[in-house]
XYZ file of C-alpha atoms in Angstrom:
146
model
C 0.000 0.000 0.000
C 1.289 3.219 -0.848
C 2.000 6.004 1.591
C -0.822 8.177 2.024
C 1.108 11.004 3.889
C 4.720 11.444 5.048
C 5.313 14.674 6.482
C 3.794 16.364 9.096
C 3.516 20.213 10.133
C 3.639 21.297 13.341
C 0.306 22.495 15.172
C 0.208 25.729 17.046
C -0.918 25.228 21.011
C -2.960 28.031 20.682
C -5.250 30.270 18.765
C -6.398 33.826 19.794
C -9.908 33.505 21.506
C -9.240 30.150 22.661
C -10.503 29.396 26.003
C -6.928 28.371 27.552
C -7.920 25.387 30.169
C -10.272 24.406 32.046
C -9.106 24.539 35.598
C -12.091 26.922 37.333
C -15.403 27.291 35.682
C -15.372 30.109 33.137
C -18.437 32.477 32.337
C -19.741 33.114 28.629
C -22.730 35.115 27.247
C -23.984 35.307 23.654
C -24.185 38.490 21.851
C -24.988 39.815 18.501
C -22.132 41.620 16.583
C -23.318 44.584 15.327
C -20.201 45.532 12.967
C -20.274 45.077 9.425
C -17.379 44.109 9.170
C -17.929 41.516 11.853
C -15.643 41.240 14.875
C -12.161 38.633 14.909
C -11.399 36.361 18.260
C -9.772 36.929 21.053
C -10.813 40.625 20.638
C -12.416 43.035 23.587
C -15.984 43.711 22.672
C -17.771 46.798 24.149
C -21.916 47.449 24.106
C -23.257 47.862 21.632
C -26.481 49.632 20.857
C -28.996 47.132 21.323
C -29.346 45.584 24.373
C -27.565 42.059 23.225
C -25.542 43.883 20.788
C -21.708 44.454 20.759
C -19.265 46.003 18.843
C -15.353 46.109 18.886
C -15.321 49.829 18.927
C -14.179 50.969 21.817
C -15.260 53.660 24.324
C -18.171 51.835 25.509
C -19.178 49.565 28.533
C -16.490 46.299 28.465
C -18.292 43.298 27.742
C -15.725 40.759 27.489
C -13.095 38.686 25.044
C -14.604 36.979 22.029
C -14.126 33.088 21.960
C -13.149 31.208 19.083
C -15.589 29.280 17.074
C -14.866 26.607 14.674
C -18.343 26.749 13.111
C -16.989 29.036 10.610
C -17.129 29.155 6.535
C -14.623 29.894 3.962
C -16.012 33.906 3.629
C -15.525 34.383 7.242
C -13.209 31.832 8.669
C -11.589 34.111 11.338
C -14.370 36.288 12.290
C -17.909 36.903 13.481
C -20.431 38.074 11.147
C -22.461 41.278 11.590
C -25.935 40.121 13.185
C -24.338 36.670 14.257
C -24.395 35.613 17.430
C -20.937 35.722 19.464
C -19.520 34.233 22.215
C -18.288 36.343 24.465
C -16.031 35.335 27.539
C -16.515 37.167 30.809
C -14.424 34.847 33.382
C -12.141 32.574 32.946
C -8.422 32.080 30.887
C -8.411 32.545 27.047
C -5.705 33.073 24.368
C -5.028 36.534 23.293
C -2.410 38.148 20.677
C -0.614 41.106 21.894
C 0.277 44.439 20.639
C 3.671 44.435 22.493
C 5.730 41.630 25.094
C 3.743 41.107 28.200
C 4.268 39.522 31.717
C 2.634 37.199 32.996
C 0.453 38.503 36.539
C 1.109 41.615 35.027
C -2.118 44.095 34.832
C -4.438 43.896 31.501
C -4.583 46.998 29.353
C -6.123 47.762 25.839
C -5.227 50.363 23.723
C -8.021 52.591 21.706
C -7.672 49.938 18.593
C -8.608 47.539 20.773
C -5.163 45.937 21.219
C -3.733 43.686 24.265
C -0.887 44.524 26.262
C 0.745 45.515 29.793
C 1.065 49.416 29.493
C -1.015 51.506 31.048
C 0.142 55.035 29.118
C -2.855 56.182 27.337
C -4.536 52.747 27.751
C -7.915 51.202 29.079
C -7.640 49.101 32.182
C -9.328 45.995 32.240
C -10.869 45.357 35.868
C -9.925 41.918 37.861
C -7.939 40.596 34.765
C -4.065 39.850 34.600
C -2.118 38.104 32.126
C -1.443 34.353 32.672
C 1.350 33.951 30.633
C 4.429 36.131 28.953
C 4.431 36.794 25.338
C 6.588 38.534 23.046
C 5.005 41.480 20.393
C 2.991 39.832 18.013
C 2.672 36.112 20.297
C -0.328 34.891 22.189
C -0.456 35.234 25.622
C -3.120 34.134 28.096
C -5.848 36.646 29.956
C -7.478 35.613 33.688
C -10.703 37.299 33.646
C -11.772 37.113 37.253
């Protein structure tokens, strides 16, 4: 029988938006994205003007992180779609890339593009969350949302 496959690649251990473990129970809520151009993972999300609606604009109420979802299709394969309904994670540990290297148990910040990091010059502080893990600029590092 012939060989099928040889080669392998290697997998990344993480996405961004991916819940990290499972060690404490985690809280998530569902909420409809209410950007047209949808909203990526691992992203803060902010309220949006309906009631269950979000946006990744920021400057309004923190909602949470958006999870990951593998129910996705090949037009939006990293994203969710405007009037879909996201998963949003308010407690727990998920993956996250950041805007520059981190420390982990260091203080969670986002900038006004809605980027992760450490530094809180001119950023947004994100209440009862530090980050898990150390990262360099540009690498996934883990968020504790308490």
């Amino acid at each position: 029988m012939p060989t099928v496959q040889s080669t392998y690649g290697t997998m990344s251990a993480a996405r961004a938006g991916m819940i990290a473990n499972a060690e404490e129970m985690g809280n998530d809520i569902s909420r409809t994205v209410e950007d047209a151009a949808g909203i990526g993972f691992g992203l803060p999300v902010f309220q949006g003007s309906a009631d269950d609606g979000i946006t990744a604009t920021v400057g309004t109420a923190f909602r949470g992180i958006t999870v990951r979802s593998q129910a996705r299709d090949a037009v939006n394969p990293n994203v969710y779609a405007e009037h879909e309904s996201a998963k949003v994670r308010t407690k727990g540990v998920i993956w996250v890339t950041v805007l520059a290297a981190v420390t982990a148990g260091a203080a969670v910040y986002f900038t006004d593009d809605g980027e992760w990091t450490d530094t809180s010059t001119d950023n947004t502080a994100v209440t009862n969350a530090i980050f898990d893990s150390s990262a360099s600029a540009g690498g996934l590092a883990k968020i504790r949302l308490a």
